[in-house]
Coordinates of C-alpha atoms in Angstrom, one line a residue:
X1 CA -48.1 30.7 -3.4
X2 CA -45.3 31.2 -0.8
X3 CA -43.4 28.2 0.0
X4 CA -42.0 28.0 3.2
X5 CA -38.8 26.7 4.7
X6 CA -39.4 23.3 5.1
X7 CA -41.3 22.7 1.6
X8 CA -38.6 24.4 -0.1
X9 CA -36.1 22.0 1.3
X10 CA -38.2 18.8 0.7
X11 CA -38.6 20.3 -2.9
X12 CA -34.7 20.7 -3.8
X13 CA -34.0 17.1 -2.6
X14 CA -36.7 15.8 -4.8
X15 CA -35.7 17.7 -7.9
X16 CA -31.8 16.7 -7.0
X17 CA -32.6 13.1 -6.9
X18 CA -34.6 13.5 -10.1
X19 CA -31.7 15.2 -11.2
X20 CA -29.2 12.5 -10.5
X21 CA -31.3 9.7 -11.7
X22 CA -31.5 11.4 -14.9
X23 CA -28.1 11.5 -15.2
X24 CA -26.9 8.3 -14.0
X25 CA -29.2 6.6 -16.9
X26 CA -27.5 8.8 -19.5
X27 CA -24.0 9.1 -18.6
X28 CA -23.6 5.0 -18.7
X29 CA -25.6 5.1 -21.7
X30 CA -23.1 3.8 -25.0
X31 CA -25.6 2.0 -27.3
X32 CA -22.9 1.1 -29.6
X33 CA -20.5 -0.4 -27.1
X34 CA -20.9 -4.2 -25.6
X35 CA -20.0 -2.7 -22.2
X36 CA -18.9 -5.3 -19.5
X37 CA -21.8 -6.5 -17.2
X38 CA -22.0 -5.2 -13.6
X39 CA -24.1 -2.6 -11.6
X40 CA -23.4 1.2 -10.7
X41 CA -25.2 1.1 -7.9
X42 CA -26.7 4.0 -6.3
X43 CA -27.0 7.7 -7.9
X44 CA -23.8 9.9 -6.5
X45 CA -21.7 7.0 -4.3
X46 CA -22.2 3.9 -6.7
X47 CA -21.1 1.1 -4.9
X48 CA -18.1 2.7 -3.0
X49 CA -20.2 1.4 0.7
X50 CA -19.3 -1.9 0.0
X51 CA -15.8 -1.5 -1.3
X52 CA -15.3 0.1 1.2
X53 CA -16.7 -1.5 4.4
X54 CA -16.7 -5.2 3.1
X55 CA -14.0 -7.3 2.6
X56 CA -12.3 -6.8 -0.5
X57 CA -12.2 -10.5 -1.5
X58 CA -15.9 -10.5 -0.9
X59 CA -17.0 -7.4 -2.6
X60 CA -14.7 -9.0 -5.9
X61 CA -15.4 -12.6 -5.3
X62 CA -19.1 -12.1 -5.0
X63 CA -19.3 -9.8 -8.3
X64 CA -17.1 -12.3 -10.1
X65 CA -19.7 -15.2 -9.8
X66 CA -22.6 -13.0 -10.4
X67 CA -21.6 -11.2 -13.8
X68 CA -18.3 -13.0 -15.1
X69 CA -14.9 -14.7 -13.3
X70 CA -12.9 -12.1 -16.1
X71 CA -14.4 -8.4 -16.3
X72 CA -17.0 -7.0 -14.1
X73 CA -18.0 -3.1 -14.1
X74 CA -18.7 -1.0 -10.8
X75 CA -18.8 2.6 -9.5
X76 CA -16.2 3.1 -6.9
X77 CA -14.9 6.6 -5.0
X78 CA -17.1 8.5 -8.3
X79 CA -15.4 6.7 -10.8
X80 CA -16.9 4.2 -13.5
X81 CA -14.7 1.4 -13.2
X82 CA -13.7 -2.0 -14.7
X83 CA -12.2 -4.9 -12.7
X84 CA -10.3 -7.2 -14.8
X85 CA -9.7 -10.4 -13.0
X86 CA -7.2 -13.8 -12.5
X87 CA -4.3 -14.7 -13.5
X88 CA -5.1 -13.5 -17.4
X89 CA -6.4 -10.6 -16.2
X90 CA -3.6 -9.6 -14.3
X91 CA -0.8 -10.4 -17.6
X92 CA -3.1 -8.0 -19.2
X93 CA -2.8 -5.3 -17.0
X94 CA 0.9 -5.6 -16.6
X95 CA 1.9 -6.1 -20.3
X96 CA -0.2 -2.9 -21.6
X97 CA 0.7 0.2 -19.1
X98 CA 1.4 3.4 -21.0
X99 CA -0.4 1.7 -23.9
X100 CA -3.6 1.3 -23.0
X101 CA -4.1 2.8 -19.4
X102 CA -1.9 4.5 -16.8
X103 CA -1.7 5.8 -13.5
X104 CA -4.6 7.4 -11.7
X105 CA -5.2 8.0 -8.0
X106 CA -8.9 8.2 -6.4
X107 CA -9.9 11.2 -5.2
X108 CA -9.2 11.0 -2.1
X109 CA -5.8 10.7 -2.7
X110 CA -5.6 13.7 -5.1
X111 CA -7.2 16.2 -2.4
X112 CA -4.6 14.5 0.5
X113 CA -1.2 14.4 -2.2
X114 CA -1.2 18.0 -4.3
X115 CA 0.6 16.4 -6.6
X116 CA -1.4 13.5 -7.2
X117 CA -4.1 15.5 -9.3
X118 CA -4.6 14.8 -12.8
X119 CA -4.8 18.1 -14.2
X120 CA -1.7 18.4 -16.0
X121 CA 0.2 22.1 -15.3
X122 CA 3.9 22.9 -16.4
X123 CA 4.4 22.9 -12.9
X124 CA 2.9 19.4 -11.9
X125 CA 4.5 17.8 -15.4
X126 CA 8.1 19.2 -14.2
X127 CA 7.8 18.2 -11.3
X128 CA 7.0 14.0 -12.2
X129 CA 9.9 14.5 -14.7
X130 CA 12.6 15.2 -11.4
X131 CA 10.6 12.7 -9.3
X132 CA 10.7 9.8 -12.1
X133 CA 14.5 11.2 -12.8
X134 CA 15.1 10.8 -9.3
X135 CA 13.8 7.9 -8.0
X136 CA 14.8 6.1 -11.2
X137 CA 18.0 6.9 -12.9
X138 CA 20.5 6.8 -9.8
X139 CA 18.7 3.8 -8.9
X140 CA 17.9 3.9 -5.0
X141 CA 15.7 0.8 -5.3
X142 CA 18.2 -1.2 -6.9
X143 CA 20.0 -4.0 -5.4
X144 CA 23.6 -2.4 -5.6
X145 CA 22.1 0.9 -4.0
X146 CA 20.1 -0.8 -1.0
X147 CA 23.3 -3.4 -0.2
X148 CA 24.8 -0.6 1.2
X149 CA 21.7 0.6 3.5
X150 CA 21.6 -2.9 4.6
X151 CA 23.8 -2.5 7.7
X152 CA 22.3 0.4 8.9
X153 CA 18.8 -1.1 8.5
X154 CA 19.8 -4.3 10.8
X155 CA 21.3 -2.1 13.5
X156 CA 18.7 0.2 13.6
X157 CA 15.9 -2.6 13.6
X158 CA 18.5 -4.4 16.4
X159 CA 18.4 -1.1 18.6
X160 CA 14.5 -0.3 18.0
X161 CA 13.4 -3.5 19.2
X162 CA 15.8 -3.9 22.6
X163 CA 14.9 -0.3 23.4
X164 CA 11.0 -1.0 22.8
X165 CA 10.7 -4.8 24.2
X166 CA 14.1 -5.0 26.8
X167 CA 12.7 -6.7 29.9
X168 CA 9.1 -6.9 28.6
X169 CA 7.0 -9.6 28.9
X170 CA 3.5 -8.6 26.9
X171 CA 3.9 -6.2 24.0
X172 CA 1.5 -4.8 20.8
X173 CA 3.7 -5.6 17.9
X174 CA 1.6 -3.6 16.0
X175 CA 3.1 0.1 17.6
X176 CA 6.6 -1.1 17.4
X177 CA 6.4 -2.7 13.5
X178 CA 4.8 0.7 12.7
X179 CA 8.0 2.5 14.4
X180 CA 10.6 0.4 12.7
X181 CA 9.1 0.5 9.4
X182 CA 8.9 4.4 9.8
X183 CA 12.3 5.1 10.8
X184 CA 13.7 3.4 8.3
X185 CA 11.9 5.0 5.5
X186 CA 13.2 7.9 7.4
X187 CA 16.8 7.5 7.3
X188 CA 16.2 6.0 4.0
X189 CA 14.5 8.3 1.8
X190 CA 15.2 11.7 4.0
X191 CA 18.6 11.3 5.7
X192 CA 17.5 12.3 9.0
X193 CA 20.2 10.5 11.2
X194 CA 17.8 11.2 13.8
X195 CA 14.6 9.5 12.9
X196 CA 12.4 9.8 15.9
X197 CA 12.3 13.4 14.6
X198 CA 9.3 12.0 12.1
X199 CA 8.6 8.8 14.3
X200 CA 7.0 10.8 16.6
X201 CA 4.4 11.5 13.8
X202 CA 3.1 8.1 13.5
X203 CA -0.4 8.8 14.5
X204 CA -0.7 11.1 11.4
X205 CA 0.8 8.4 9.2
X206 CA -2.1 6.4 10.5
X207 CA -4.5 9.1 9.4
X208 CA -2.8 9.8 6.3
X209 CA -3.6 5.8 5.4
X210 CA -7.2 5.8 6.4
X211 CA -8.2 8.6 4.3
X212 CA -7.0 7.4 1.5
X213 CA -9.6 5.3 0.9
X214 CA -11.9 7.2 2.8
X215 CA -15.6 9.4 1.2
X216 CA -14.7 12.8 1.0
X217 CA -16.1 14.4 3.9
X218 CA -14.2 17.3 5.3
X219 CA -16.2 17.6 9.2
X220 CA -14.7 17.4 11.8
X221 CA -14.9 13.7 13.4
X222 CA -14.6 12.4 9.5
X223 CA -11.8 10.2 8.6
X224 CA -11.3 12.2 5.6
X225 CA -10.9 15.5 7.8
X226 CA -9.0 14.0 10.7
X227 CA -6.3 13.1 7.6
X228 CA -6.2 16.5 5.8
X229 CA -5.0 17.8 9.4
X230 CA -2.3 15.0 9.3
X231 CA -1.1 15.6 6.0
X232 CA -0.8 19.2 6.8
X233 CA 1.1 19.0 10.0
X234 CA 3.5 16.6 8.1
X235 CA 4.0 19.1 4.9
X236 CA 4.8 21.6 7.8
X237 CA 7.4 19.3 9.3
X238 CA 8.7 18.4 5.9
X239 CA 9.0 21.9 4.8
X240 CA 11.4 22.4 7.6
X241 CA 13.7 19.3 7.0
X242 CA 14.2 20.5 3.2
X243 CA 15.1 24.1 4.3
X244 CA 17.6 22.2 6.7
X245 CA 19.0 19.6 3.5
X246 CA 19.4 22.5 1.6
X247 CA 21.6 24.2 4.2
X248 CA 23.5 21.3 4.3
X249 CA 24.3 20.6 0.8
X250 CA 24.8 24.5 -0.2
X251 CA 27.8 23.7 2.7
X252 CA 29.1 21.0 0.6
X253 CA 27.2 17.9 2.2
X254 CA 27.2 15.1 -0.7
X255 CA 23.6 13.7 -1.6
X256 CA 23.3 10.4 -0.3
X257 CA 19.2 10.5 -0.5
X258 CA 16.2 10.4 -2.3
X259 CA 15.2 13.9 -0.4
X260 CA 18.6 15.2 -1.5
X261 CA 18.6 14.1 -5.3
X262 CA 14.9 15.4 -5.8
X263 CA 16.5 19.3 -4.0
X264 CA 19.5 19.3 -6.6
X265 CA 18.1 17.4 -9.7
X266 CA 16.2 19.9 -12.6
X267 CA 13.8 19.1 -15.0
X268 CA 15.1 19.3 -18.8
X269 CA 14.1 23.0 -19.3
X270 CA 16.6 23.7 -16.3
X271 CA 14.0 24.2 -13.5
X272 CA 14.2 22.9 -10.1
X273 CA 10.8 21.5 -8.3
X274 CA 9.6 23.8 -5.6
X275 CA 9.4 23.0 -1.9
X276 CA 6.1 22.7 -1.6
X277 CA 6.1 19.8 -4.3
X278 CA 9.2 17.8 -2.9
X279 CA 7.3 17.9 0.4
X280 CA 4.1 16.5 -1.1
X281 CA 6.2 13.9 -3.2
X282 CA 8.5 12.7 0.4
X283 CA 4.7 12.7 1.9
X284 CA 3.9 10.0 -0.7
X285 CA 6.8 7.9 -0.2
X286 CA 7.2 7.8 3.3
X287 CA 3.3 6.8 3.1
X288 CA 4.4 4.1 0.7
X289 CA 7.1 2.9 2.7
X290 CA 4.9 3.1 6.1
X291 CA 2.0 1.4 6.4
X292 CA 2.5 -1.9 3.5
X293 CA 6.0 -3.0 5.3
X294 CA 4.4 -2.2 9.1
X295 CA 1.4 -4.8 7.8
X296 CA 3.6 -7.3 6.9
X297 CA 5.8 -7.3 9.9
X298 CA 2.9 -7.4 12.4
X299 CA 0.8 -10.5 10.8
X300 CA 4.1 -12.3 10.4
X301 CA 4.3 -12.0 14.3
X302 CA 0.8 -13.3 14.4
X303 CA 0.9 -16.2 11.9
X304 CA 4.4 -17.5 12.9
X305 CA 3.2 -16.9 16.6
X306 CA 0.3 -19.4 16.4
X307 CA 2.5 -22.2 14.2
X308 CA 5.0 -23.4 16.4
X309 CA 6.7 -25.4 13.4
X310 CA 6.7 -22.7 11.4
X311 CA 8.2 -20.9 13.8
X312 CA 11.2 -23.4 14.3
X313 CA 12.1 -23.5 10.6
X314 CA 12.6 -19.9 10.6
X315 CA 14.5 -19.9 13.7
X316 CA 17.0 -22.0 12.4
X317 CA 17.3 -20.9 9.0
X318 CA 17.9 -17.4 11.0
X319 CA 20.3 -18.8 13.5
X320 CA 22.5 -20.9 10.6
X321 CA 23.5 -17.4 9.1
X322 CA 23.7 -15.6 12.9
X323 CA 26.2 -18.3 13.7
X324 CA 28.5 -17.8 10.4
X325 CA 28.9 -14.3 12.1
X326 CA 31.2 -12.3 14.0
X327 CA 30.5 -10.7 17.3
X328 CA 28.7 -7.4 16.0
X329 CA 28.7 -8.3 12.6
X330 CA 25.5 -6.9 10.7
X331 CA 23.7 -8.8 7.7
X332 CA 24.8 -8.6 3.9
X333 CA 23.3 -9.0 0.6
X334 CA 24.6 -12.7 0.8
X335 CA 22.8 -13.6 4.0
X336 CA 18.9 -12.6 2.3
X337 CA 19.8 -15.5 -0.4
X338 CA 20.1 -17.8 2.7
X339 CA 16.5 -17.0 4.0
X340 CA 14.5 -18.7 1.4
X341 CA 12.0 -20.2 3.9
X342 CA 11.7 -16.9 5.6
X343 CA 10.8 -15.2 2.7
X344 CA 8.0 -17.7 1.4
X345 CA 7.0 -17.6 4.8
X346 CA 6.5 -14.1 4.3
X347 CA 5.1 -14.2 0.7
X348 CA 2.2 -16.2 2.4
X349 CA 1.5 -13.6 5.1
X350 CA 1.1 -11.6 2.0
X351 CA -1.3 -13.3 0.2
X352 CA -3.6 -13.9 3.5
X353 CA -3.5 -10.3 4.2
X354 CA -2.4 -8.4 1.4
X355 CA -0.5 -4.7 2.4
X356 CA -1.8 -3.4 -0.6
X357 CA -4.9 -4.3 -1.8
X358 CA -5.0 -2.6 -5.3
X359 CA -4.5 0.4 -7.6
X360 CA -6.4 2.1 -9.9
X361 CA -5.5 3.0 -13.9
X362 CA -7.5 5.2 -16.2
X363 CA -8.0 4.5 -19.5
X364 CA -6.5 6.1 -22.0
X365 CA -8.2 4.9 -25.4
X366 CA -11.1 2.2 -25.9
X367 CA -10.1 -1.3 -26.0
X368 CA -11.8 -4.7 -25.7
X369 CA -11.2 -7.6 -23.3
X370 CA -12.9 -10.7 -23.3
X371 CA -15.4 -9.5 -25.3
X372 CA -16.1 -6.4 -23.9
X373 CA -15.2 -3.0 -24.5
X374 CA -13.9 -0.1 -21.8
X375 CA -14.3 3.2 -22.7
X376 CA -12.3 5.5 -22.7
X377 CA -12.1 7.7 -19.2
X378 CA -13.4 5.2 -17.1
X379 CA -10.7 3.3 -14.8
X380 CA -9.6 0.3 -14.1
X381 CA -9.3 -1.6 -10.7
X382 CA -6.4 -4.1 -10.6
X383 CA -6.5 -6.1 -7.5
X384 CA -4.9 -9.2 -5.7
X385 CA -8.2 -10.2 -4.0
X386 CA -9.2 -12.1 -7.7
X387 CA -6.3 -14.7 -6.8
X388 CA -5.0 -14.5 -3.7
X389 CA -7.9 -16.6 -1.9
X390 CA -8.9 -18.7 -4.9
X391 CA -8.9 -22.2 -4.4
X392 CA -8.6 -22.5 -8.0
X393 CA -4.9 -21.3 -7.4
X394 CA -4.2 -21.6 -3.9
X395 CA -5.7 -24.8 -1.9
X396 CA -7.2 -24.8 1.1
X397 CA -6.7 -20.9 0.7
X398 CA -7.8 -20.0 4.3
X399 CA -4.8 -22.2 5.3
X400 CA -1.2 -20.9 6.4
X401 CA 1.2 -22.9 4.6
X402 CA 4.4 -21.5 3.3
X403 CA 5.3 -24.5 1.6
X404 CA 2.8 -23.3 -1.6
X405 CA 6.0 -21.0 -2.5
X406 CA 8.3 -24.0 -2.2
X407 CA 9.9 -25.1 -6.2
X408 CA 7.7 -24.4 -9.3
X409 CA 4.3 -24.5 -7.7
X410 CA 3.1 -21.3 -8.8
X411 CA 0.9 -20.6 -11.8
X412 CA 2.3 -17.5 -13.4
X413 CA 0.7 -14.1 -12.1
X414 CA -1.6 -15.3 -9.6
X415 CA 0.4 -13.8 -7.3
X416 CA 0.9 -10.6 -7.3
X417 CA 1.8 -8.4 -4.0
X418 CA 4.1 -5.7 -5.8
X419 CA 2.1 -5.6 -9.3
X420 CA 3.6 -6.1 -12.6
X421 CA 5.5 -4.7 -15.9
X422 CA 6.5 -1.2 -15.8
X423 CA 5.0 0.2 -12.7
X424 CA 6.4 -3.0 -10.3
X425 CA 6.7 -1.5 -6.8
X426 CA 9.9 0.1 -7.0
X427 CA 10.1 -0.5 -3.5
X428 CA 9.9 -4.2 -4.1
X429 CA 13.9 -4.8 -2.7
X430 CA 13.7 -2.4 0.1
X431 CA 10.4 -3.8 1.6
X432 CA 12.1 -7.2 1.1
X433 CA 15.1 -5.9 3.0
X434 CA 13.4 -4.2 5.6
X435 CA 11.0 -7.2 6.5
X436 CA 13.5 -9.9 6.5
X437 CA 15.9 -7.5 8.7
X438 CA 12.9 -7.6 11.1
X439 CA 12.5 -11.4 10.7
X440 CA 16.1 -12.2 11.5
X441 CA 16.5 -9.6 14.5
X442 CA 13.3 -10.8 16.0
X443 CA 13.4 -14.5 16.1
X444 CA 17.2 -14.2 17.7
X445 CA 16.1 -12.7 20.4
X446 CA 12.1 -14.2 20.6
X447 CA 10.0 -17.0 20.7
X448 CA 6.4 -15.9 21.3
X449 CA 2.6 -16.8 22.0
X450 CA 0.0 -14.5 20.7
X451 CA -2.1 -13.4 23.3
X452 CA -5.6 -13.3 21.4
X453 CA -5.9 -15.4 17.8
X454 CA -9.2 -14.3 17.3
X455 CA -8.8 -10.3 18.0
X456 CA -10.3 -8.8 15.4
X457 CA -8.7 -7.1 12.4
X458 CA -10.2 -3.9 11.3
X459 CA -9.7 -1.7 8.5
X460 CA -9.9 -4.0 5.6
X461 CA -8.0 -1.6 2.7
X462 CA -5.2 -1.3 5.5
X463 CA -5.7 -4.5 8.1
X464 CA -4.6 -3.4 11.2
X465 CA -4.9 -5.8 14.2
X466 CA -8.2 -4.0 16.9
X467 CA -5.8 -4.1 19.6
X468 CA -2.3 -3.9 18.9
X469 CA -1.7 -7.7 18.3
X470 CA -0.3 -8.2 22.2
X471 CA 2.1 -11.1 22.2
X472 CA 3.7 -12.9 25.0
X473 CA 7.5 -12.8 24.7
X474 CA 10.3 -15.4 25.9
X475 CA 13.9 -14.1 25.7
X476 CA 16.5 -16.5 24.6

């Protein structure tokens, strides 16, 4: 009997489903384990729909008070994964990196970043030597490294937003927080004196962001596909810059960046990491240092826009130190100790609407956590959404009050916007530095009203305001 087209069709999709129901039962079946409770959803895309599309407070809060407030299982982005939740969950996490998990990126990460993939090659294990040796050892992050980027950071921020908002009445902060926060990382991480040179990529940065979290679907008109292009017109871009550094320092031009330091730095067998790796690994920072920091800035306008009082407290803290200044005199490392309010008025923008939502681990042998075990393989979700909008820990959470991060009111690791133990945001100080630079340039020159307080906020893995967040600005 001849089958034709359409039969044959009809009969593959039935024998694949059969297929993947076969193996969905099997591959979660470990008689001998007490696995945690949970659901892995559908055959093929588990539950990655509603991580994706719902809230991420929801999609955790709602499995938390079905199956259990610690440990709940799920099947995100084709991985079996384990969310271990609060405050206990999170001094867990933290105290046991290397030991009994460690990094992993989704997928969609892997295919974007080369050097994100897990296979292990001489080549990709060289090359995370130099970048931890890099990044690590001379100590860009640190505090005594970053107090001498400090003035550069205010005057840039000072000269981006006079030459974006000058003589402006109604402005989207969300395009110009987006510019800042890329030229800094920039001029930071690459050295370009000229950042605008990358700036002008922003749109791809965007992409790069959204198809992170994205399903792998490489069509045009995907988010997935329109971010591949981005990431390859930025390799491109970076490619160049590096052929330029390397110009430079082979004419005796010292190393004063992270781009520099990864060219000239070797691994311990004596090999240098090729082009095409730095590039991927600057890709991943500047991403890093792009879209968190641009979050923060742009719901700070938002928030402080629609408290008035708020707004006054940070004025004058902000002033106070402006005032203590000479004519043209930029901010130091003593001035960010003098804007306490300012910063827990940030730390409250962050726990409303988180720049990063989460990360993911994999497991690396079994282990058991309140009273379940995780085997090994599968990953683990750690994510702020189990505390930041818990009542339990924050009152009134859907409220805006700064004041929670006022003295010793905080119960230890419920909040958590740069992680924990050994893989704390190494970024931490500079996205401190770079949003209170913001802050203090900003207010001197603004008060503001924000045009819509109920625009809507799309994107909820990277919340970005629908239109722009348009404020209405009044020079003082």
């Amino acid at each position: 009997m001849e089958f034709d087209l359409l039969s044959l069709l009809v009969f593959l999709i039935i024998s694949l489903l059969l297929i993947a129901l076969i193996r969905n039962l099997r591959r979660y079946d470990h008689p001998n384990l007490k696995l945690p409770p949970g659901s892995f959803g559908w055959p093929f895309i588990g539950e990655t729909i509603e991580f994706l599309f719902g809230k991420p407070e929801n999609f955790v809060g709602e499995r938390m008070k079905r199956y259990s407030p610690d440990i709940f299982k799920t099947k995100i982005l084709g991985e079996k994964t384990v969310v271990i939740c609060g405050p206990n969950g999170h001094k867990f996490l933290f105290s046991n990196e290397q030991k009994l998990f460690t990094a992993f990126r989704p997928h969609p990460m892997q295919r974007l970043f080369r050097s994100y993939r897990t296979k292990a090659t001489a080549v990709t294990v060289a090359a995370a030597e130099v970048e931890t040796k890099v990044i690590r050892t001379p100590g860009f992050f640190k505090p005594e490294a970053l107090v001498r980027y400090l003035p550069k950071m205010d005057a840039m921020t000072q000269q981006l937003i006079g030459s974006s908002w000058y003589g402006k009445s109604e402005v989207p902060v969300h395009s110009l927080s987006k510019t800042i926060t890329l030229s800094l990382a920039c001029r930071f991480f690459l050295g370009i004196d000229h950042p605008e040179r990358i700036a002008r990529l922003v749109e791809h940065f965007d992409d790069i962001t959204n198809g992170m979290h994205s399903i792998i679907s490489n069509f045009p008109g995907t988010i997935f596909y329109r971010a591949t292009k981005a990431a390859e017109a930025i390799r491109k871009e970076l490619r160049a810059v590096i052929g330029e550094k390397k110009a430079a320092i082979a004419s005796g031009a010292p190393a004063m960046d992270i781009l520099s330091h990864m060219i000239i730095v070797s691994d311990p067998t004596g090999k240098f990491m090729p082009e095409a790796e730095i590039a991927d690994k600057m890709m991943g920072l500047l991403v890093a240092g792009y879209s968190t920091i641009s979050t923060t800035m742009t719901f700070f306008m938002k928030y402080v826009g629609l408290h008035p009082t708020i707004y006054q407290r940070v004025y004058l803290e902000q002033m106070e130190i402006s005032n203590d200044k000479k004519d043209g005199e930029l901010l130091n490392w003593d001035d960010l100790g003098k804007m306490k309010y300012s910063w827990n008025v940030m730390c409250e923008v962050m726990r409303l609407v988180p720049p990063l939502q989460g990360t993911f681990r994999e497991v690396l042998v079994d282990f058991t956590y309140a009273g379940y075990t995780i085997p090994k393989g599968w990953k683990l979700y750690w994510t702020v959404s189990t505390t930041n909008m818990n009542p339990e820990y924050f009152p009134n959470p859907e409220k805006f009050d700064p004041s929670r991060f006022e003295g010793d009111k905080m119960q230890p690791y419920t909040f958590t916007p740069f992680g924990g133990g050994p893989r704390l945001c190494p970024g931490k100080e500079y996205a401190r530095l770079a949003v209170l630079s913001f802050v203090h340039n900003v207010v001197k020159r603004y008060k503001w009203e924000v045009m819509d307080p109920l625009e809507k906020v799309v994107g909820d893995m990277m919340p970005t305001p629908e239109k722009g967040l348009l404020v209405h600005l009044h020079a003082h």
